Coordinates of C-alpha atoms in Angstrom, one line a residue:
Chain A
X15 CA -46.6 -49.7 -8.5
X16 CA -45.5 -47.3 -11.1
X17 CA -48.1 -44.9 -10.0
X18 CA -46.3 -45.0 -6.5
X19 CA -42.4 -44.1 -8.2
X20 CA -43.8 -41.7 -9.8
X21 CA -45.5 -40.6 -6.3
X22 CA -41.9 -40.7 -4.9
X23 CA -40.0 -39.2 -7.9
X24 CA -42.3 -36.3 -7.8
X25 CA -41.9 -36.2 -3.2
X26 CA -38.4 -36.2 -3.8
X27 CA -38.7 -33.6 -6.8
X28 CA -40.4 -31.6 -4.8
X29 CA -37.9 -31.8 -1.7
X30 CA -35.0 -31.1 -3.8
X31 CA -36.6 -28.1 -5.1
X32 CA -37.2 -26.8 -1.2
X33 CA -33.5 -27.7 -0.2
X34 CA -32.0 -26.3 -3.2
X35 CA -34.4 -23.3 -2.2
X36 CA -33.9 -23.2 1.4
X37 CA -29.6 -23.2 0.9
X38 CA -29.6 -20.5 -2.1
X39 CA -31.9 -18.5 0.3
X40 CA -29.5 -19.4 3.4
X41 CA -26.5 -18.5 0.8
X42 CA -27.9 -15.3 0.0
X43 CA -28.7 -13.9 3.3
X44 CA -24.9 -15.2 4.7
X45 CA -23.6 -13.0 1.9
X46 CA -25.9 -10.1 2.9
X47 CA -26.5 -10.5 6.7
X48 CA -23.8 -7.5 7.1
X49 CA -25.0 -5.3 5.0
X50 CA -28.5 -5.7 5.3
X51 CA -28.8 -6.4 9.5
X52 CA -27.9 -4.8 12.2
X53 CA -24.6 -5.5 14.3
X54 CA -26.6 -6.9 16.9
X55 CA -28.3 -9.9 14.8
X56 CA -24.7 -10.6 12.8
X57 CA -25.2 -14.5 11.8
X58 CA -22.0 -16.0 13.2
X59 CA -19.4 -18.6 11.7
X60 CA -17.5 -18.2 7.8
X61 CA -20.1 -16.3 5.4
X62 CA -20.4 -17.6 1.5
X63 CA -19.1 -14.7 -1.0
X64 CA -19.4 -15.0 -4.4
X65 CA -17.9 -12.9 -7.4
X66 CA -19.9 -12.8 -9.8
X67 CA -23.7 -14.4 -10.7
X68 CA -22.9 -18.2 -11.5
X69 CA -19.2 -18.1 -9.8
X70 CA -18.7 -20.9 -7.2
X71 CA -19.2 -19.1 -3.4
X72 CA -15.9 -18.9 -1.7
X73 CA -15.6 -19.1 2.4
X74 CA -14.9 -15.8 4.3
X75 CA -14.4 -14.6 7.6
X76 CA -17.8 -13.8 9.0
X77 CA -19.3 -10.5 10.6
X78 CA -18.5 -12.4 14.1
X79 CA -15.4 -12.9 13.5
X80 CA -13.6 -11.0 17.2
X81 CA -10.2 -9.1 16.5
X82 CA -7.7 -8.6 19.6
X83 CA -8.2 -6.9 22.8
X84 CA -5.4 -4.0 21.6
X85 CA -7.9 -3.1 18.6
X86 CA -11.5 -3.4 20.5
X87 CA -11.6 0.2 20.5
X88 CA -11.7 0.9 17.7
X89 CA -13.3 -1.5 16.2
X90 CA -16.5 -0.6 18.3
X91 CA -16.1 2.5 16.9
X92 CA -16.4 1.4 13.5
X93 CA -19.3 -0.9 14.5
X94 CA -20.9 2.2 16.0
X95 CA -20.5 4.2 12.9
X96 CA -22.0 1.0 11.2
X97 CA -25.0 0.6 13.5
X98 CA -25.4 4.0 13.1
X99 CA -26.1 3.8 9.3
X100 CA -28.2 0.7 9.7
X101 CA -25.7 -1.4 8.5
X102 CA -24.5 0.5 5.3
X103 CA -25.4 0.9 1.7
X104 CA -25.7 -2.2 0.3
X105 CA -25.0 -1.7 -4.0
X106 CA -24.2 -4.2 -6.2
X107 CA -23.4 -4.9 -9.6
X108 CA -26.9 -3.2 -10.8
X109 CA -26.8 0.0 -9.0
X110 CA -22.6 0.4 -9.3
X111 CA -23.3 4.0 -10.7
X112 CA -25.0 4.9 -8.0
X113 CA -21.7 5.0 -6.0
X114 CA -19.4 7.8 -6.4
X115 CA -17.0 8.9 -9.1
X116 CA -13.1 8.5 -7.7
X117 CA -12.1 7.7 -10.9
X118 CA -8.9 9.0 -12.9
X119 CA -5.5 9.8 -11.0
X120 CA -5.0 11.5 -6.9
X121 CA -2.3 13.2 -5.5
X122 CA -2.1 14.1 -2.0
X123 CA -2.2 17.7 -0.9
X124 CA -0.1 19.4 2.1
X125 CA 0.7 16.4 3.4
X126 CA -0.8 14.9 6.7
X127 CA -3.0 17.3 8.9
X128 CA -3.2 15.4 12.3
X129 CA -6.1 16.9 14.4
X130 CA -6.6 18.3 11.6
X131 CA -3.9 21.3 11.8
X132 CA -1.4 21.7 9.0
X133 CA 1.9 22.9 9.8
X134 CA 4.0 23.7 7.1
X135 CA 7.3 23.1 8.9
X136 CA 6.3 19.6 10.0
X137 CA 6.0 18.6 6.5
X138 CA 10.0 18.7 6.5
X139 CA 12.6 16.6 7.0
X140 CA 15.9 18.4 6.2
X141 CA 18.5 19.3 9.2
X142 CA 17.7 22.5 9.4
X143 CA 14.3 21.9 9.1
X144 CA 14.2 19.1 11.9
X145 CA 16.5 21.7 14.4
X146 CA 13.7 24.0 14.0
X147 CA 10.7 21.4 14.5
X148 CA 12.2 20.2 17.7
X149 CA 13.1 24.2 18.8
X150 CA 9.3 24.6 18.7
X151 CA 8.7 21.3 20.1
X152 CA 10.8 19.9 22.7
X153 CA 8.1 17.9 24.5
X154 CA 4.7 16.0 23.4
X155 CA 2.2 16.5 22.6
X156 CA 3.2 19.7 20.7
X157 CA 0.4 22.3 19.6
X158 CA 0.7 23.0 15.9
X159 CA 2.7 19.8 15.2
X160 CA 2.6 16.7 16.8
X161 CA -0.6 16.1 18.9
X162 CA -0.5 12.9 19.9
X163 CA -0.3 11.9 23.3
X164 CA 2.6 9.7 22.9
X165 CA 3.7 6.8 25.9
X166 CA 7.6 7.0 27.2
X167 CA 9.1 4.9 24.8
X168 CA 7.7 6.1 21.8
X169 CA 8.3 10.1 22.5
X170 CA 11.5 9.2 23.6
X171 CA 12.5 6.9 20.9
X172 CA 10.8 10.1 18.8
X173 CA 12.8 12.5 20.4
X174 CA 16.3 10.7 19.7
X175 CA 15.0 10.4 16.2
X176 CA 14.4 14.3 15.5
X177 CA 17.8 14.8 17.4
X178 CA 19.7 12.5 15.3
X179 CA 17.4 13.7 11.5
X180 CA 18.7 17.6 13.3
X181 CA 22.0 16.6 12.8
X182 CA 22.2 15.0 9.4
X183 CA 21.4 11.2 10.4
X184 CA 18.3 10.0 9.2
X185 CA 18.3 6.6 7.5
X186 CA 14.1 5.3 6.5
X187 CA 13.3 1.6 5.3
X188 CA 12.0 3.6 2.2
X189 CA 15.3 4.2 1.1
X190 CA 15.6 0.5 1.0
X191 CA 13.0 0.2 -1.3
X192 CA 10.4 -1.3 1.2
X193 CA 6.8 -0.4 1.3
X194 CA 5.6 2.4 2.5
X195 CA 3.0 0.9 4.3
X196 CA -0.3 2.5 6.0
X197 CA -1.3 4.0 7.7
X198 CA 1.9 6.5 6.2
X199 CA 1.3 6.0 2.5
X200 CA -2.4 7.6 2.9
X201 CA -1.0 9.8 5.7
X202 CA 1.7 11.5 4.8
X203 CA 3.3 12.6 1.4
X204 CA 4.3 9.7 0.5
X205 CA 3.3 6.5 -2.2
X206 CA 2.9 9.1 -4.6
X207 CA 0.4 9.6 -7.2
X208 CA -2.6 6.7 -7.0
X209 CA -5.7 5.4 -8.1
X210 CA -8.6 4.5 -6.0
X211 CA -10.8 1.8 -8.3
X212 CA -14.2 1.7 -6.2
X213 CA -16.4 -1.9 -6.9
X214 CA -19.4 -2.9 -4.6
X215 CA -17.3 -5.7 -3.2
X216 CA -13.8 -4.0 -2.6
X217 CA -11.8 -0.8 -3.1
X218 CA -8.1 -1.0 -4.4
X219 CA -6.1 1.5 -3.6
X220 CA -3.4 1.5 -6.0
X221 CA 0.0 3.5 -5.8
X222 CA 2.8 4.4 -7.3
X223 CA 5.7 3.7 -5.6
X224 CA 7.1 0.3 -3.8
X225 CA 4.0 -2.0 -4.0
X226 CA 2.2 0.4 -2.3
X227 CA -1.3 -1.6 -2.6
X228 CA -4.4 -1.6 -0.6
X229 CA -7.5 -3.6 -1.0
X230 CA -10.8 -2.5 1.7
X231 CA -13.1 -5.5 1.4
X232 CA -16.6 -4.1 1.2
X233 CA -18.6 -7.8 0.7
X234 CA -19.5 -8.1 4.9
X235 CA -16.8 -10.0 5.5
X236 CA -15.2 -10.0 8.6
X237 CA -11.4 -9.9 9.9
X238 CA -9.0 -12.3 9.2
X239 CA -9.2 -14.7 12.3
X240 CA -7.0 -13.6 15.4
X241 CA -4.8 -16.9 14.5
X242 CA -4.6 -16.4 11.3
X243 CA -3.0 -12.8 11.3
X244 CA 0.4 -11.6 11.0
X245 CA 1.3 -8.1 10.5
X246 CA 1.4 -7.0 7.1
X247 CA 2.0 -4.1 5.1
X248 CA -1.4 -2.7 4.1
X249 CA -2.9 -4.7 7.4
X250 CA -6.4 -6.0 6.6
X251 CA -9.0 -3.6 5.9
X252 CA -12.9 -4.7 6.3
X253 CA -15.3 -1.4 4.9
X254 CA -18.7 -0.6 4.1
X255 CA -20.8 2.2 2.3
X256 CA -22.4 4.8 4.6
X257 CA -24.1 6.3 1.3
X258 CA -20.8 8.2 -0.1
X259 CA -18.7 7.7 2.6
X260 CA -16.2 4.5 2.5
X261 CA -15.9 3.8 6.1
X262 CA -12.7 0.9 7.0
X263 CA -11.3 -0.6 9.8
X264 CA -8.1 -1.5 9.4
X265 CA -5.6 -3.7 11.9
X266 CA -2.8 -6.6 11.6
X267 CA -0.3 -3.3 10.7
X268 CA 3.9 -3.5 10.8
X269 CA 5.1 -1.3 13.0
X270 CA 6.7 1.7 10.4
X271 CA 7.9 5.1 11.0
X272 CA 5.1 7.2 10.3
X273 CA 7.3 9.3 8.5
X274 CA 11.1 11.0 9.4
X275 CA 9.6 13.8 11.4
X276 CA 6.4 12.0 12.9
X277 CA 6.6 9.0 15.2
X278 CA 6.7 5.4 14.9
X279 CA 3.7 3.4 15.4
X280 CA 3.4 0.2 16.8
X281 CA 1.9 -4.0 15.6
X282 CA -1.2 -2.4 17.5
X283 CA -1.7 -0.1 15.5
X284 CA -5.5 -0.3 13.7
X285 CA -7.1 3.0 12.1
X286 CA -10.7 4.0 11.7
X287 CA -11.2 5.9 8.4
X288 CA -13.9 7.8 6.7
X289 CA -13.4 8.5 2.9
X290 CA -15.4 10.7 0.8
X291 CA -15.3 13.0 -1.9
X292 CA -15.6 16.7 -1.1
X293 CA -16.5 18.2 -4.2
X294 CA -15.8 16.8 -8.0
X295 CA -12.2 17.1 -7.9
X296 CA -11.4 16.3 -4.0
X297 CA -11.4 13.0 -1.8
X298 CA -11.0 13.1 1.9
X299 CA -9.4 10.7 4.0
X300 CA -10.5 11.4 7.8
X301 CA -8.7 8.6 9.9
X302 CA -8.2 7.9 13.8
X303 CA -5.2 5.7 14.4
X304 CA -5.7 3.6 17.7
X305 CA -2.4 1.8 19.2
X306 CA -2.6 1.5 23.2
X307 CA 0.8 0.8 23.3
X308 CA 2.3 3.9 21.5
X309 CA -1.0 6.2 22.2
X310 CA -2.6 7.8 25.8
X311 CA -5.8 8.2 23.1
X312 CA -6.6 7.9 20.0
X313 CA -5.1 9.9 17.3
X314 CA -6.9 11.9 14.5
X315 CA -6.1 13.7 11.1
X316 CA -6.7 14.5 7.4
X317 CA -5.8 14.0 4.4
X318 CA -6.5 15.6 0.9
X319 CA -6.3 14.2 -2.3
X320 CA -6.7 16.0 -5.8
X321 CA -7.8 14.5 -9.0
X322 CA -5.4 15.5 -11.3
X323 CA -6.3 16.6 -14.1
X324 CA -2.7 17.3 -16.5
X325 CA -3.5 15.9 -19.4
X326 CA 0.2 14.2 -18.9
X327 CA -0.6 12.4 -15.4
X328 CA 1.1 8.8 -15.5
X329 CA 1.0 6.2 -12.6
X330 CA 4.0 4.9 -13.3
X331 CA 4.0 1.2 -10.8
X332 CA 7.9 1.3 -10.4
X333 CA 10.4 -0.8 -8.3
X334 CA 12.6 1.3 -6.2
X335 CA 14.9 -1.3 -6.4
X336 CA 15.4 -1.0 -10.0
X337 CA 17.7 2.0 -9.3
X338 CA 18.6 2.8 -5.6
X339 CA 20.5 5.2 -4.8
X340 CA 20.9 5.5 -1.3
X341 CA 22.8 3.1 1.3
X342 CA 22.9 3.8 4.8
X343 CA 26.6 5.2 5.9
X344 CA 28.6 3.7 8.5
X345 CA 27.3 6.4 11.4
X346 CA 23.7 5.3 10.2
X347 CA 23.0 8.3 7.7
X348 CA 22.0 8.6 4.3
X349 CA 24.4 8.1 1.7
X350 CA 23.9 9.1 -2.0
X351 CA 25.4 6.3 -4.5
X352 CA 26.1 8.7 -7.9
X353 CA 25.9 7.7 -11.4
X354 CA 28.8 5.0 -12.1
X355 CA 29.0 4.5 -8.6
X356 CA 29.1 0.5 -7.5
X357 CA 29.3 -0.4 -4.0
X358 CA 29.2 -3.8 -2.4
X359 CA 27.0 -3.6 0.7
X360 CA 24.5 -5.5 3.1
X361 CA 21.5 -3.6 4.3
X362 CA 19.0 -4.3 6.8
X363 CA 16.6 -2.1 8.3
X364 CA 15.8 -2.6 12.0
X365 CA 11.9 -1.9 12.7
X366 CA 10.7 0.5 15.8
X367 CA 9.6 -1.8 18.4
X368 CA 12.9 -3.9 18.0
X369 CA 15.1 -1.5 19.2
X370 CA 13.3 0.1 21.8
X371 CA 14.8 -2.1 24.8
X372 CA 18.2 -0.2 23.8
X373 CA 17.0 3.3 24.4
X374 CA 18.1 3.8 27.5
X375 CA 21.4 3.5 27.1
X376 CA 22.0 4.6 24.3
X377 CA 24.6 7.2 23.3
X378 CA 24.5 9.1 20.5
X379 CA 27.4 11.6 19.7
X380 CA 25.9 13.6 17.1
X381 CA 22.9 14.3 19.8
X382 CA 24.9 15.0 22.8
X383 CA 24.4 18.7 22.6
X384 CA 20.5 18.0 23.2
X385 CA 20.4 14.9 24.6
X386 CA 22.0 15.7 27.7
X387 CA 18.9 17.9 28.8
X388 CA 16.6 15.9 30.5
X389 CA 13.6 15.3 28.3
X390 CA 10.0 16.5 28.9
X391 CA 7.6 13.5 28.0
X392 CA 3.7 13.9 28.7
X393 CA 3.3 11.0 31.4
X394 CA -0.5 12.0 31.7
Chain B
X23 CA 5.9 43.0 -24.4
X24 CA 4.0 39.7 -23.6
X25 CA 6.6 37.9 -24.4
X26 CA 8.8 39.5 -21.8
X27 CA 5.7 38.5 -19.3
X28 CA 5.8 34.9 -20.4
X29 CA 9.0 34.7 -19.9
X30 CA 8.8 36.3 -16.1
X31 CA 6.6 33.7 -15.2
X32 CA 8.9 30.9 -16.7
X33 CA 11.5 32.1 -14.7
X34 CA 8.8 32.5 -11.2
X35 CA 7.8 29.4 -11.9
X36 CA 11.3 27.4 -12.2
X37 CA 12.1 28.8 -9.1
X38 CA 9.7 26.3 -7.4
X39 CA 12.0 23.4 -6.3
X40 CA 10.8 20.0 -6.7
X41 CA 8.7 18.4 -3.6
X42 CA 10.5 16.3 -1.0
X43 CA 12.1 13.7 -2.3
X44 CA 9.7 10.6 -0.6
X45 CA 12.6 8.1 -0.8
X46 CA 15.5 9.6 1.0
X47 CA 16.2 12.2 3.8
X48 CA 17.0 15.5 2.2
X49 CA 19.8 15.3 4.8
X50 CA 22.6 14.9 2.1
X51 CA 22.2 18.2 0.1
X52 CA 22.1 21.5 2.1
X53 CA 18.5 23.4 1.5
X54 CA 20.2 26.2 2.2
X55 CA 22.2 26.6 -0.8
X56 CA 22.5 27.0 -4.7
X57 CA 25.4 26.0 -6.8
X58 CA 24.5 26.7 -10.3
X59 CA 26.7 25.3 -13.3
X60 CA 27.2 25.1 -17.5
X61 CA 27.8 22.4 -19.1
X62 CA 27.1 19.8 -21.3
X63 CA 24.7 17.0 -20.8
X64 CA 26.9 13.7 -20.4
X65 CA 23.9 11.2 -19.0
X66 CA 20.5 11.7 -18.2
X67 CA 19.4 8.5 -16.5
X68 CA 15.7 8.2 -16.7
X69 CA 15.1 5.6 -13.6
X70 CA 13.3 5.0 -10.8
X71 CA 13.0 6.4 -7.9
X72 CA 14.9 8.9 -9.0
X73 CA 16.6 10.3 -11.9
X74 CA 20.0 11.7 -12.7
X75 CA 20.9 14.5 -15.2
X76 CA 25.1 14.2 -15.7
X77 CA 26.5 16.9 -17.0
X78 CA 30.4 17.6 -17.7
X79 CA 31.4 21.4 -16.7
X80 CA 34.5 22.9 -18.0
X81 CA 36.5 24.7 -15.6
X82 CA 38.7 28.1 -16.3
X83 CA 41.8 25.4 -16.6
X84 CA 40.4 23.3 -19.2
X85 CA 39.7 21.0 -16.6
X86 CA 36.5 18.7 -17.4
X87 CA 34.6 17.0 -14.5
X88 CA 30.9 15.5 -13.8
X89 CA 28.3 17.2 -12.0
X90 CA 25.0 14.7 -10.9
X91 CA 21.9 16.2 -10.7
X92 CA 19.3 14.1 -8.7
X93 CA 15.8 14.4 -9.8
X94 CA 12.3 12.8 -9.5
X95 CA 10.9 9.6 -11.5
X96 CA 10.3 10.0 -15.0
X97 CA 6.5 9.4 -14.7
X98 CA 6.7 13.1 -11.9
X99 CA 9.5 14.5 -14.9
X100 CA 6.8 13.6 -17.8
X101 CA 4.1 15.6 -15.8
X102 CA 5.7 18.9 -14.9
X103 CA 7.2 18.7 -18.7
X104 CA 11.0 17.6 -18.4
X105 CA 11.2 14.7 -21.4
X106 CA 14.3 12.3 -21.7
X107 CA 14.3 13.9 -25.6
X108 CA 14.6 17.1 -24.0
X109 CA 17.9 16.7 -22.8
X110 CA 20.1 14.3 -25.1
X111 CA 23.9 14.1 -24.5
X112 CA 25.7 17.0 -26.0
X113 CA 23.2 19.7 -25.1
X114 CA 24.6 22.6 -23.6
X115 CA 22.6 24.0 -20.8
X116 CA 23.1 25.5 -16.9
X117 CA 21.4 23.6 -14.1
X118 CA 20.5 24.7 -10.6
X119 CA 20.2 22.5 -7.8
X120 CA 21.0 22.1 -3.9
X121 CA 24.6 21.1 -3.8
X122 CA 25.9 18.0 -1.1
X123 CA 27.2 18.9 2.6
X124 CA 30.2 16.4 2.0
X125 CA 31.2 18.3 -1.4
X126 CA 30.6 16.1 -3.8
X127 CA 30.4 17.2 -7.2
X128 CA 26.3 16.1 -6.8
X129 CA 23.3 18.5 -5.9
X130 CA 19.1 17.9 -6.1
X131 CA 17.8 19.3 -9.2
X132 CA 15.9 22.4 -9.0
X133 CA 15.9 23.5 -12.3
X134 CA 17.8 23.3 -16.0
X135 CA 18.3 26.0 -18.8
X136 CA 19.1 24.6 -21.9
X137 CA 20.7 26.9 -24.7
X138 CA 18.2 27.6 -26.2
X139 CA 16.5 29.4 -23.4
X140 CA 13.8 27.0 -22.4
X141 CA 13.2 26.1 -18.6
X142 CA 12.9 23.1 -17.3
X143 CA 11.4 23.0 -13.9
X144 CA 8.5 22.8 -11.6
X145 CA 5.8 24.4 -13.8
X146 CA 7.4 24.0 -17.3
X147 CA 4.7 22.1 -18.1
X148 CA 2.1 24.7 -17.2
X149 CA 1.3 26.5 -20.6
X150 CA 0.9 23.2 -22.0
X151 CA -1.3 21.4 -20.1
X152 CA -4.9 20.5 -20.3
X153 CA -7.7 19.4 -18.6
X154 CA -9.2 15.2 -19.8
X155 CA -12.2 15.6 -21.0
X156 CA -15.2 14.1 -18.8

C-alpha cells in the first residue's frame, strides 16, 4: 500500500514537472514567437509578456492581432520589412549593449524633409513667408514643397489655411497648450529637444514640450485590438530591431495639423518608420505616412536629429499651460497676452476633419483676394 | 587686435534670431522689421513656453513706458547662455527684437546688450561651451 502512494506521489511528481515544463516552454515561445518566427507561422490569440525574470506574465495583444482596412497598407509593409529580416533582432536583457547608443539629448535639424527635399522657405510660417509659399505653390502636389498627392478636401481645406496664415490668421491647438502629437512632433520642428531611451522591450521617446511622449513596443506584441482603439495622441506604436534599425508601425492617430504650413492629416492616418543612427552623433527618422482618406499614395520624408553635445543641454518637461500667452482673437488669429495682462476667455480648438463639411461655403474676407480664383487641386 | 575679432563675432553671431517660436504663429510680430530700445530691465519672467524680458524705456519727454520682449523657455535660454542672473531688474541694457503689426509696445526677442557690453543672443553661449565627456 505505501509502496503504491509513493508510486503515485512520484506519477504525479513527475506529471507536474512535465506540465510545469510544457507551459513555461509554451510561455516562452508566446513571448518569442514574433521575434524569433516568421510572419507566416505568427501563433494567434493574446501572447504572455513578462518584465523582468521572476515578474508575473502580463496579457498582450498578439502578433495576429488584424488592424483596420484604412491601415492594411501599410501595415503589410511593415510586415514585409519584417519578413524580410527574418523576423527581427531579438536582444534581451543580456545582450542590451549590443543595441545602439541613442543616448544623451536630440534636437531636430532643418525641420521636416518630405520626399526627402528640404526647402527652406516651407519651414516658415510668418505672413510673408506663407504669401510666398503659396506664390510658388498654388496647386498640389508642389515640387520643392509639398509632395503629397492630397484628395479635394484636404488640399482645399490646405489651401484656405495658407490663404488665411498669408494674411495674418493662423490660430494652432499648440497654442492651446495641447500635444503636439505624431506624426508632427518627429516630423516637423516641433516637441523640442528629446530623449530617445532604447530597452529590448520598448523605446520611449521623451520630449520636451506638452506631454509630448511616445512609447514603440518592441516585446512582439501586436496592436491594440480594432475595438479597443480610439485615437490618441502618440497612436499605438508596435516595432522591432532589424539589427540597428528601429522599425514601427504606428496607427489609432488624432487627426492634427501637421504643422501651419503643411496639411492636416486624418484618424487614418498610420506611419511606417525606420530609425537609425547615421554616424555617432546623428539619428534618422525615415517615415511613410499612409491615410487613404487624405492621401492618392503614400507619403514619404526625413528627419534629422543631433545629439547635442553643449555641455548646458537641459530637457526641461514643461506645461505650456503654466504660462500661455496666446488666445485666439475674435477673427480667429493669434493674439499675444503681455506680461500683467489677465483676460477672461473660453477656448476650444476645432480638429481638421470636423470642419471639413463647412468648406464649401465658406467665406473668408481676409482671403477673398485669392480665394476667388478658382483653385487647381490634383484630382489624379 | 583679437579682441576686436572676438568681439566681431559676438556681434555676427547675435544677429542670428531665435528659431520659430513652436508654440504660436509668428503672425503677430512683423519678420520684416527691427525696433531696437534702452532701457532698464523691469521683469524678466522665466516661464514656460516662453519667456518675457520687461524693460521700462524712457522717452525724450521723461515719459516711462514698458516694452515686452518675448523669448524662448528657460531650459533653450540656459543653453545658448541667456541666465535669469544675467538680467536682474535695474540693469540697464538695449534689446533688439521684431516689433507687433497691431503696435503694441511688445516685439520677439532677437537679441539684448547689457551695459556692460556683453551679448545675449543666439550663440552667446558659444565660447563657453563644451563637449560631455563619453
Amino acid at each position: 500500500m505505501e509502496a503504491r502512494i509513493h508510486e503515485q506521489c512520484r506519477q504525479m511528481a513527475t506529471a507536474t514537472v512535465v506540465v510545469v515544463m510544457a507551459l513555461a516552454f509554451a510561455l516562452f515561445r508566446a513571448g518569442n514567437a514574433d521575434a524569433q518566427q516568421a510572419p507566416d507561422s505568427r501563433q494567434s490569440g493574446d501572447i504572455m509578456i513578462s518584465a523582468a525574470q521572476g515578474a508575473t506574465p502580463v496579457a498582450q495583444p498578439g502578433p495576429d492581432t488584424p488592424v483596420p482596412a484604412w491601415a492594411q497598407q501599410s501595415y503589410d509593409a511593415y510586415l514585409q520589412m519584417k519578413a524580410e529580416a527574418h523576423g527581427g533582432t531579438h536582444y534581451t536583457r543580456e545582450t542590451y549593449a549590443r543595441m545602439p547608443d541613442w543616448s544623451g539629448i536630440w534636437d531636430h535639424v532643418d525641420g521636416f524633409a518630405w520626399d526627402h527635399t528640404v526647402n527652406p522657405i516651407a519651414k516658415r510660417d510668418a505672413p510673408e513667408q506663407l504669401q510666398a509659399i503659396f506664390d510658388h505653390c498654388r496647386s498640389f502636389p508642389c515640387a520643392g514643397w509639398v509632395t503629397a498627392a492630397l484628395k479635394p478636401a484636404y488640399a482645399l481645406r490646405f489651401r484656405e489655411k495658407m490663404i488665411a496664415g498669408g494674411h495674418g490668421v493662423s490660430w494652432d491647438y499648440l497654442s492651446a497648450c495641447l500635444p503636439t502629437g505624431f506624426p508632427r512632433d518627429m516630423l516637423v520642428s516641433a516637441g523640442g529637444e528629446r530623449y530617445f531611451m532604447i530597452s529590448p522591450t520598448m523605446t520611449l521617446m521623451y520630449y520636451q514640450s506638452d506631454e509630448g511622449n511616445r512609447v514603440i513596443f518592441t516585446d512582439g506584441r501586436g496592436h491594440i485590438p480594432p475595438d479597443e482603439a480610439y485615437p490618441m495622441w502618440a497612436g499605438d506604436s508596435i516595432g522591432f530591431w532589424d539589427g540597428d534599425t528601429l522599425v514601427v508601425h504606428t496607427l489609432y492617430l488624432r487627426n492634427i495639423e501637421l504643422n501651419r504650413n503643411l496639411p492636416a492629416d486624418s484618424e487614418q492616418a498610420s506611419v511606417v518608420e525606420r530609425i537609425r543612427m547615421t554616424d555617432p552623433n546623428t539619428l534618422q527618422d525615415q517615415a511613410t505616412l499612409y491615410d487613404p482618406k487624405m492621401l492618392y499614395r503614400p507619403w514619404s520624408g526625413v528627419q534629422t536629429f543631433k545629439r547635442d553635445t553643449s555641455a548646458h543641454a537641459l530637457v526641461d518637461l514643461y506645461s505650456c499651460a503654466e504660462n500661455n500667452n496666446v488666445y485666439q482673437g475674435k477673427n480667429g488669429e493669434s493674439e499675444i497676452l503681455l506680461p500683467g495682462q489677465t483676460i477672461t476667455m473660453k477656448q476650444a480648438y476645432t480638429f481638421p476633419d470636423q470642419i471639413q463639411n463647412v468648406l464649401e461655403n465658406k467665406v473668408i474676407e481676409y482671403g477673398a483676394r485669392l480665394l476667388h480664383e478658382k483653385p487647381s487641386i490634383d484630382t489624379q | 587686435m583679437r579682441r576686436v575679432a572676438v568681439i566681431a563675432l559676438a556681434n555676427i553671431l547675435s544677429l542670428l534670431a531665435l528659431p520659430a517660436l513652436a508654440h504660436h504663429s509668428a503672425s503677430p510680430f512683423d519678420s520684416t522689421r527691427t525696433v531696437t530700445l534702452s532701457g532698464v530691465v523691469k521683469d524678466f519672467e522665466y516661464t514656460n513656453p516662453h519667456s518675457w524680458l520687461v524693460i521700462d524705456v524712457t522717452d525724450s519727454g521723461g515719459r516711462v513706458s514698458s516694452w515686452s520682449f518675448e523669448s524662448q523657455g528657460p531650459a533653450f535660454l540656459v543653453r545658448i547662455g541667456i541666465l535669469k542672473s544675467d538680467l536682474t531688474p535695474g540693469t540697464s541694457v538695449t534689446v533688439t527684437g521684431h516689433p507687433m503689426r497691431d503696435g503694441t509696445h511688445a516685439a520677439s526677442f532677437m537679441r539684448a546688450v547689457r551695459a556692460d557690453g556683453k551679448v545675449f543672443g543666439m550663440g552667446s553661449r558659444g565660447a563657453r561651451r563644451t563637449t560631455t565627456p563619453g
